[in-house]
PDB file of C-alpha atoms in Angstrom:
ATOM      1  CA  GLU P 316     135.361 106.223  71.512  1.00  0.00           C
ATOM      2  CA  ALA P 317     134.424 103.886  68.650  1.00  0.00           C
ATOM      3  CA  ASP P 318     130.773 103.021  69.035  1.00  0.00           C
ATOM      4  CA  ILE P 319     127.397 103.084  67.351  1.00  0.00           C
ATOM      5  CA  TYR P 320     125.155 106.008  68.236  1.00  0.00           C
ATOM      6  CA  GLN P 321     121.430 106.567  67.860  1.00  0.00           C
ATOM      7  CA  THR P 322     119.456 109.772  68.263  1.00  0.00           C
ATOM      8  CA  PRO P 323     117.033 110.599  69.623  1.00  0.00           C
ATOM      9  CA  ARG P 324     116.918 108.004  72.381  1.00  0.00           C
ATOM     10  CA  TYR P 325     113.233 108.716  73.053  1.00  0.00           C
ATOM     11  CA  LEU P 326     110.641 110.369  70.819  1.00  0.00           C
ATOM     12  CA  VAL P 327     106.967 111.106  71.349  1.00  0.00           C
ATOM     13  CA  ILE P 328     105.232 112.383  68.241  1.00  0.00           C
ATOM     14  CA  GLY P 329     101.759 112.871  66.835  1.00  0.00           C
ATOM     15  CA  THR P 330     100.176 110.854  64.058  1.00  0.00           C
ATOM     16  CA  GLY P 331     101.033 112.034  60.548  1.00  0.00           C
ATOM     17  CA  LYS P 332     104.364 113.612  61.415  1.00  0.00           C
ATOM     18  CA  LYS P 333     107.519 112.902  59.441  1.00  0.00           C
ATOM     19  CA  ILE P 334     110.430 111.670  61.543  1.00  0.00           C
ATOM     20  CA  THR P 335     114.021 110.637  60.967  1.00  0.00           C
ATOM     21  CA  LEU P 336     115.867 108.340  63.337  1.00  0.00           C
ATOM     22  CA  GLU P 337     119.606 108.836  63.214  1.00  0.00           C
ATOM     23  CA  CYS P 338     122.264 106.118  63.374  1.00  0.00           C
ATOM     24  CA  SER P 339     125.988 106.717  63.174  1.00  0.00           C
ATOM     25  CA  GLN P 340     128.965 104.457  63.775  1.00  0.00           C
ATOM     26  CA  THR P 341     132.578 105.460  64.144  1.00  0.00           C
ATOM     27  CA  MET P 342     134.036 102.002  63.586  1.00  0.00           C
ATOM     28  CA  GLY P 343     134.296 102.098  59.797  1.00  0.00           C
ATOM     29  CA  HIS P 344     131.867  99.189  59.441  1.00  0.00           C
ATOM     30  CA  ASP P 345     130.515  98.700  55.955  1.00  0.00           C
ATOM     31  CA  LYS P 346     127.317  96.780  56.754  1.00  0.00           C
ATOM     32  CA  MET P 347     124.503  98.420  58.721  1.00  0.00           C
ATOM     33  CA  TYR P 348     121.040  97.245  59.779  1.00  0.00           C
ATOM     34  CA  TRP P 349     117.775  98.530  61.244  1.00  0.00           C
ATOM     35  CA  TYR P 350     115.624  96.348  63.478  1.00  0.00           C
ATOM     36  CA  GLN P 351     112.219  96.939  65.021  1.00  0.00           C
ATOM     37  CA  GLN P 352     111.758  95.404  68.451  1.00  0.00           C
ATOM     38  CA  ASP P 353     108.977  95.607  70.989  1.00  0.00           C
ATOM     39  CA  PRO P 354     110.734  95.591  74.400  1.00  0.00           C
ATOM     40  CA  GLY P 355     112.242  92.187  75.136  1.00  0.00           C
ATOM     41  CA  MET P 356     110.584  90.633  72.127  1.00  0.00           C
ATOM     42  CA  GLU P 357     111.772  89.295  68.782  1.00  0.00           C
ATOM     43  CA  LEU P 358     114.082  91.374  66.564  1.00  0.00           C
ATOM     44  CA  HIS P 359     112.587  92.143  63.155  1.00  0.00           C
ATOM     45  CA  LEU P 360     114.952  93.238  60.357  1.00  0.00           C
ATOM     46  CA  ILE P 361     113.416  96.120  58.416  1.00  0.00           C
ATOM     47  CA  HIS P 362     116.344  97.488  56.355  1.00  0.00           C
ATOM     48  CA  TYR P 363     120.012  96.809  55.711  1.00  0.00           C
ATOM     49  CA  SER P 364     122.919  98.185  53.718  1.00  0.00           C
ATOM     50  CA  TYR P 365     126.133  96.661  52.433  1.00  0.00           C
ATOM     51  CA  GLY P 366     127.801 100.015  51.895  1.00  0.00           C
ATOM     52  CA  VAL P 367     127.418 103.474  50.439  1.00  0.00           C
ATOM     53  CA  ASN P 368     124.471 103.771  48.028  1.00  0.00           C
ATOM     54  CA  SER P 369     123.362 100.210  48.855  1.00  0.00           C
ATOM     55  CA  THR P 370     120.055  99.633  50.688  1.00  0.00           C
ATOM     56  CA  GLU P 371     117.738  96.622  50.879  1.00  0.00           C
ATOM     57  CA  LYS P 372     114.407  95.876  52.526  1.00  0.00           C
ATOM     58  CA  GLY P 373     114.444  93.378  55.349  1.00  0.00           C
ATOM     59  CA  ASP P 374     112.125  90.576  56.334  1.00  0.00           C
ATOM     60  CA  LEU P 375     109.475  92.720  58.023  1.00  0.00           C
ATOM     61  CA  SER P 376     107.412  94.951  55.791  1.00  0.00           C
ATOM     62  CA  SER P 377     107.944  98.525  56.848  1.00  0.00           C
ATOM     63  CA  GLU P 378     106.620 101.888  55.742  1.00  0.00           C
ATOM     64  CA  SER P 379     109.993 103.450  56.492  1.00  0.00           C
ATOM     65  CA  THR P 380     112.817 104.317  54.105  1.00  0.00           C
ATOM     66  CA  VAL P 381     116.579 104.486  54.570  1.00  0.00           C
ATOM     67  CA  SER P 382     119.563 106.067  52.860  1.00  0.00           C
ATOM     68  CA  ARG P 383     123.313 105.413  52.951  1.00  0.00           C
ATOM     69  CA  ILE P 384     125.166 108.385  51.535  1.00  0.00           C
ATOM     70  CA  ARG P 385     128.105 108.093  53.938  1.00  0.00           C
ATOM     71  CA  THR P 386     129.674 104.952  55.371  1.00  0.00           C
ATOM     72  CA  GLU P 387     129.134 106.029  58.962  1.00  0.00           C
ATOM     73  CA  HIS P 388     125.551 107.244  58.651  1.00  0.00           C
ATOM     74  CA  PHE P 389     122.350 105.216  58.109  1.00  0.00           C
ATOM     75  CA  PRO P 390     119.198 107.262  58.878  1.00  0.00           C
ATOM     76  CA  LEU P 391     115.693 105.801  58.891  1.00  0.00           C
ATOM     77  CA  THR P 392     112.724 107.966  57.889  1.00  0.00           C
ATOM     78  CA  LEU P 393     109.011 107.562  58.510  1.00  0.00           C
ATOM     79  CA  GLU P 394     107.103 109.864  56.152  1.00  0.00           C
ATOM     80  CA  SER P 395     103.861 109.708  58.151  1.00  0.00           C
ATOM     81  CA  ALA P 396     104.020 108.242  61.624  1.00  0.00           C
ATOM     82  CA  ARG P 397     101.132 106.102  62.909  1.00  0.00           C
ATOM     83  CA  PRO P 398     100.404 104.538  66.318  1.00  0.00           C
ATOM     84  CA  SER P 399     101.310 101.135  64.822  1.00  0.00           C
ATOM     85  CA  HIS P 400     104.875 102.435  64.454  1.00  0.00           C
ATOM     86  CA  THR P 401     105.225 102.656  68.222  1.00  0.00           C
ATOM     87  CA  SER P 402     108.177 100.433  69.057  1.00  0.00           C
ATOM     88  CA  GLN P 403     111.905 100.395  69.710  1.00  0.00           C
ATOM     89  CA  TYR P 404     114.216 100.806  66.718  1.00  0.00           C
ATOM     90  CA  LEU P 405     117.707  99.317  66.947  1.00  0.00           C
ATOM     91  CA  CYS P 406     120.555 100.082  64.577  1.00  0.00           C
ATOM     92  CA  ALA P 407     123.448  97.637  64.160  1.00  0.00           C
ATOM     93  CA  SER P 408     126.657  97.427  62.168  1.00  0.00           C
ATOM     94  CA  THR P 409     129.143  94.774  61.060  1.00  0.00           C
ATOM     95  CA  PRO P 410     132.748  95.143  59.919  1.00  0.00           C
ATOM     96  CA  SER P 411     133.839  93.998  56.499  1.00  0.00           C
ATOM     97  CA  GLY P 412     134.466  90.255  56.290  1.00  0.00           C
ATOM     98  CA  ARG P 413     132.715  89.529  59.595  1.00  0.00           C
ATOM     99  CA  GLU P 414     129.203  88.487  60.634  1.00  0.00           C
ATOM    100  CA  THR P 415     128.998  89.772  64.207  1.00  0.00           C
ATOM    101  CA  GLN P 416     126.523  92.614  64.582  1.00  0.00           C
ATOM    102  CA  TYR P 417     127.100  95.398  67.112  1.00  0.00           C
ATOM    103  CA  PHE P 418     124.006  97.221  68.281  1.00  0.00           C
ATOM    104  CA  GLY P 419     123.302 100.828  69.092  1.00  0.00           C
ATOM    105  CA  PRO P 420     121.351 101.829  72.234  1.00  0.00           C
ATOM    106  CA  GLY P 421     118.060 102.119  70.354  1.00  0.00           C
ATOM    107  CA  THR P 422     115.358 104.747  69.868  1.00  0.00           C
ATOM    108  CA  ARG P 423     112.054 104.298  71.679  1.00  0.00           C
ATOM    109  CA  LEU P 424     109.275 105.769  69.543  1.00  0.00           C
ATOM    110  CA  LEU P 425     105.763 106.537  70.768  1.00  0.00           C
ATOM    111  CA  VAL P 426     103.245 107.745  68.203  1.00  0.00           C
ATOM    112  CA  LEU P 427     100.101 109.250  69.679  1.00  0.00           C
TER     113      LEU P 427
ATOM    114  CA  GLY M 503     115.416  80.955  53.593  1.00  0.00           C
ATOM    115  CA  GLU M 504     116.911  80.446  57.033  1.00  0.00           C
ATOM    116  CA  ASN M 505     114.521  79.918  59.954  1.00  0.00           C
ATOM    117  CA  VAL M 506     115.628  79.857  63.598  1.00  0.00           C
ATOM    118  CA  GLU M 507     113.473  78.436  66.386  1.00  0.00           C
ATOM    119  CA  GLN M 508     114.396  79.122  70.029  1.00  0.00           C
ATOM    120  CA  HIS M 509     113.132  77.365  73.157  1.00  0.00           C
ATOM    121  CA  PRO M 510     112.008  77.889  75.810  1.00  0.00           C
ATOM    122  CA  SER M 511     110.458  81.352  75.587  1.00  0.00           C
ATOM    123  CA  THR M 512     110.765  81.789  79.349  1.00  0.00           C
ATOM    124  CA  LEU M 513     113.049  80.050  81.829  1.00  0.00           C
ATOM    125  CA  SER M 514     113.247  80.428  85.575  1.00  0.00           C
ATOM    126  CA  VAL M 515     116.076  78.843  87.572  1.00  0.00           C
ATOM    127  CA  GLN M 516     117.392  79.039  91.116  1.00  0.00           C
ATOM    128  CA  GLU M 517     120.571  80.997  91.660  1.00  0.00           C
ATOM    129  CA  GLY M 518     123.535  78.665  91.381  1.00  0.00           C
ATOM    130  CA  ASP M 519     121.762  76.202  89.100  1.00  0.00           C
ATOM    131  CA  SER M 520     122.448  75.806  85.366  1.00  0.00           C
ATOM    132  CA  ALA M 521     120.341  77.157  82.504  1.00  0.00           C
ATOM    133  CA  VAL M 522     120.144  75.770  78.974  1.00  0.00           C
ATOM    134  CA  ILE M 523     118.583  77.489  75.963  1.00  0.00           C
ATOM    135  CA  LYS M 524     118.215  75.663  72.662  1.00  0.00           C
ATOM    136  CA  CYS M 525     117.944  76.792  69.056  1.00  0.00           C
ATOM    137  CA  THR M 526     117.392  74.961  65.805  1.00  0.00           C
ATOM    138  CA  TYR M 527     118.087  76.285  62.336  1.00  0.00           C
ATOM    139  CA  SER M 528     116.947  75.197  58.893  1.00  0.00           C
ATOM    140  CA  ASP M 529     119.756  76.139  56.464  1.00  0.00           C
ATOM    141  CA  SER M 530     122.589  73.602  56.590  1.00  0.00           C
ATOM    142  CA  ALA M 531     124.864  76.164  54.905  1.00  0.00           C
ATOM    143  CA  SER M 532     124.737  78.528  57.924  1.00  0.00           C
ATOM    144  CA  ASN M 533     128.206  78.704  59.459  1.00  0.00           C
ATOM    145  CA  TYR M 534     128.105  81.311  62.224  1.00  0.00           C
ATOM    146  CA  PHE M 535     125.976  81.234  65.384  1.00  0.00           C
ATOM    147  CA  PRO M 536     126.128  84.110  67.890  1.00  0.00           C
ATOM    148  CA  TRP M 537     124.294  84.513  71.187  1.00  0.00           C
ATOM    149  CA  TYR M 538     123.184  87.919  72.438  1.00  0.00           C
ATOM    150  CA  LYS M 539     122.128  89.035  75.901  1.00  0.00           C
ATOM    151  CA  GLN M 540     119.715  91.924  76.278  1.00  0.00           C
ATOM    152  CA  GLU M 541     119.187  93.349  79.739  1.00  0.00           C
ATOM    153  CA  LEU M 542     116.101  95.400  80.492  1.00  0.00           C
ATOM    154  CA  GLY M 543     116.260  98.721  78.655  1.00  0.00           C
ATOM    155  CA  LYS M 544     119.672  97.959  77.135  1.00  0.00           C
ATOM    156  CA  ARG M 545     120.977  97.017  73.707  1.00  0.00           C
ATOM    157  CA  PRO M 546     121.633  93.371  72.708  1.00  0.00           C
ATOM    158  CA  GLN M 547     125.250  92.478  73.432  1.00  0.00           C
ATOM    159  CA  LEU M 548     127.233  89.560  72.025  1.00  0.00           C
ATOM    160  CA  ILE M 549     128.178  87.122  74.778  1.00  0.00           C
ATOM    161  CA  ILE M 550     129.562  84.183  72.816  1.00  0.00           C
ATOM    162  CA  ASP M 551     129.625  82.860  69.266  1.00  0.00           C
ATOM    163  CA  ILE M 552     130.599  79.677  67.470  1.00  0.00           C
ATOM    164  CA  ARG M 553     131.481  78.735  63.927  1.00  0.00           C
ATOM    165  CA  SER M 554     130.416  75.568  62.165  1.00  0.00           C
ATOM    166  CA  ASN M 555     133.907  74.068  62.236  1.00  0.00           C
ATOM    167  CA  VAL M 556     133.815  73.938  66.053  1.00  0.00           C
ATOM    168  CA  GLY M 557     131.573  71.753  68.215  1.00  0.00           C
ATOM    169  CA  GLU M 558     131.879  73.582  71.519  1.00  0.00           C
ATOM    170  CA  LYS M 559     133.174  76.866  72.870  1.00  0.00           C
ATOM    171  CA  LYS M 560     133.435  77.989  76.465  1.00  0.00           C
ATOM    172  CA  ASP M 561     134.002  81.338  78.151  1.00  0.00           C
ATOM    173  CA  GLN M 562     134.020  81.168  81.948  1.00  0.00           C
ATOM    174  CA  ARG M 563     130.447  80.287  83.014  1.00  0.00           C
ATOM    175  CA  ILE M 564     128.932  80.262  79.537  1.00  0.00           C
ATOM    176  CA  ALA M 565     129.340  77.702  76.787  1.00  0.00           C
ATOM    177  CA  VAL M 566     127.813  77.033  73.416  1.00  0.00           C
ATOM    178  CA  THR M 567     127.519  73.642  71.718  1.00  0.00           C
ATOM    179  CA  LEU M 568     126.745  73.017  68.073  1.00  0.00           C
ATOM    180  CA  ASN M 569     125.391  69.880  66.428  1.00  0.00           C
ATOM    181  CA  LYS M 570     125.627  70.441  62.676  1.00  0.00           C
ATOM    182  CA  THR M 571     124.016  67.133  61.794  1.00  0.00           C
ATOM    183  CA  ALA M 572     120.915  67.871  63.827  1.00  0.00           C
ATOM    184  CA  LYS M 573     121.104  71.602  63.027  1.00  0.00           C
ATOM    185  CA  HIS M 574     120.813  72.769  66.571  1.00  0.00           C
ATOM    186  CA  PHE M 575     122.945  74.736  69.004  1.00  0.00           C
ATOM    187  CA  SER M 576     122.589  75.479  72.693  1.00  0.00           C
ATOM    188  CA  LEU M 577     123.681  78.043  75.266  1.00  0.00           C
ATOM    189  CA  HIS M 578     124.701  76.730  78.675  1.00  0.00           C
ATOM    190  CA  ILE M 579     125.068  78.997  81.693  1.00  0.00           C
ATOM    191  CA  THR M 580     126.473  77.412  84.840  1.00  0.00           C
ATOM    192  CA  GLU M 581     126.429  78.714  88.423  1.00  0.00           C
ATOM    193  CA  THR M 582     123.792  81.270  87.497  1.00  0.00           C
ATOM    194  CA  GLN M 583     123.778  84.647  89.214  1.00  0.00           C
ATOM    195  CA  PRO M 584     121.083  87.353  89.493  1.00  0.00           C
ATOM    196  CA  GLU M 585     122.900  89.440  86.862  1.00  0.00           C
ATOM    197  CA  ASP M 586     122.311  86.655  84.347  1.00  0.00           C
ATOM    198  CA  SER M 587     118.626  87.632  84.306  1.00  0.00           C
ATOM    199  CA  ALA M 588     117.948  88.986  80.803  1.00  0.00           C
ATOM    200  CA  VAL M 589     116.514  88.085  77.413  1.00  0.00           C
ATOM    201  CA  TYR M 590     118.822  85.886  75.342  1.00  0.00           C
ATOM    202  CA  PHE M 591     118.728  85.656  71.552  1.00  0.00           C
ATOM    203  CA  CYS M 592     120.364  83.089  69.320  1.00  0.00           C
ATOM    204  CA  ALA M 593     121.053  83.772  65.652  1.00  0.00           C
ATOM    205  CA  ALA M 594     122.296  82.023  62.536  1.00  0.00           C
ATOM    206  CA  SER M 595     124.069  83.554  59.566  1.00  0.00           C
ATOM    207  CA  VAL M 596     122.532  83.635  56.119  1.00  0.00           C
ATOM    208  CA  VAL M 597     125.199  82.432  53.713  1.00  0.00           C
ATOM    209  CA  GLN M 598     123.686  82.998  50.312  1.00  0.00           C
ATOM    210  CA  GLY M 599     122.477  86.363  49.085  1.00  0.00           C
ATOM    211  CA  ALA M 600     121.957  88.874  51.870  1.00  0.00           C
ATOM    212  CA  GLN M 601     124.696  88.970  54.502  1.00  0.00           C
ATOM    213  CA  LYS M 602     122.582  89.024  57.615  1.00  0.00           C
ATOM    214  CA  LEU M 603     121.680  87.165  60.779  1.00  0.00           C
ATOM    215  CA  VAL M 604     118.351  85.485  61.426  1.00  0.00           C
ATOM    216  CA  PHE M 605     117.431  85.733  65.110  1.00  0.00           C
ATOM    217  CA  GLY M 606     115.473  83.371  67.308  1.00  0.00           C
ATOM    218  CA  GLN M 607     112.397  84.556  69.176  1.00  0.00           C
ATOM    219  CA  GLY M 608     114.261  85.136  72.448  1.00  0.00           C
ATOM    220  CA  THR M 609     114.274  83.495  75.901  1.00  0.00           C
ATOM    221  CA  ARG M 610     113.488  85.484  79.024  1.00  0.00           C
ATOM    222  CA  LEU M 611     115.733  84.048  81.748  1.00  0.00           C
ATOM    223  CA  THR M 612     114.955  84.820  85.375  1.00  0.00           C
ATOM    224  CA  ILE M 613     117.351  83.862  88.157  1.00  0.00           C
ATOM    225  CA  ASN M 614     115.574  83.429  91.477  1.00  0.00           C
ATOM    226  CA  PRO M 615     117.656  84.221  94.601  1.00  0.00           C
TER     227      PRO M 615
END
């Protein structure tokens, strides 16, 4: 089924660890986005990509990095997790020529 | 750049009554305005959208109105039901440069039985 997938759904990790949050979409969308959201609160754009080998920083300063080597895959990496990174991370994608964003189920991250 | 303000931040209405959420935007070039509903623990889902060449759009109990001159748009939910309880986000498209949406701060809507 065409959808946008995120793994893991929940992650508890210690301070200083390196983590990668996975996002994949099977809809052939060219634009992809990462948002940080505390539950029920405002969505903060942290990274986006127009297509393969294209990545940009969003409006919220983030210590994370992203890559876009394949159209369907847009992983987000935290080199050294800190308690301030505790939040929900939502991935979204948009088809070419459109503006509507479709969201994945999110990853809830807890850094101890 | 584009800035979107959303009000109110919380809204409580009796079941069966109507709810209205309002958003204003700053960039007159914005031309696409979606509304998302996010239920507790779920992903945001598109419920309705409107383009700048249309003043109103309706889908069953929900409607969106757009006033380009005043740069504001509103979500109207009629005959509210308990399942309408959620956080609602408005957004406006950024036209120049980055192709992205700027989201409002969200409105927590509670439907009281």
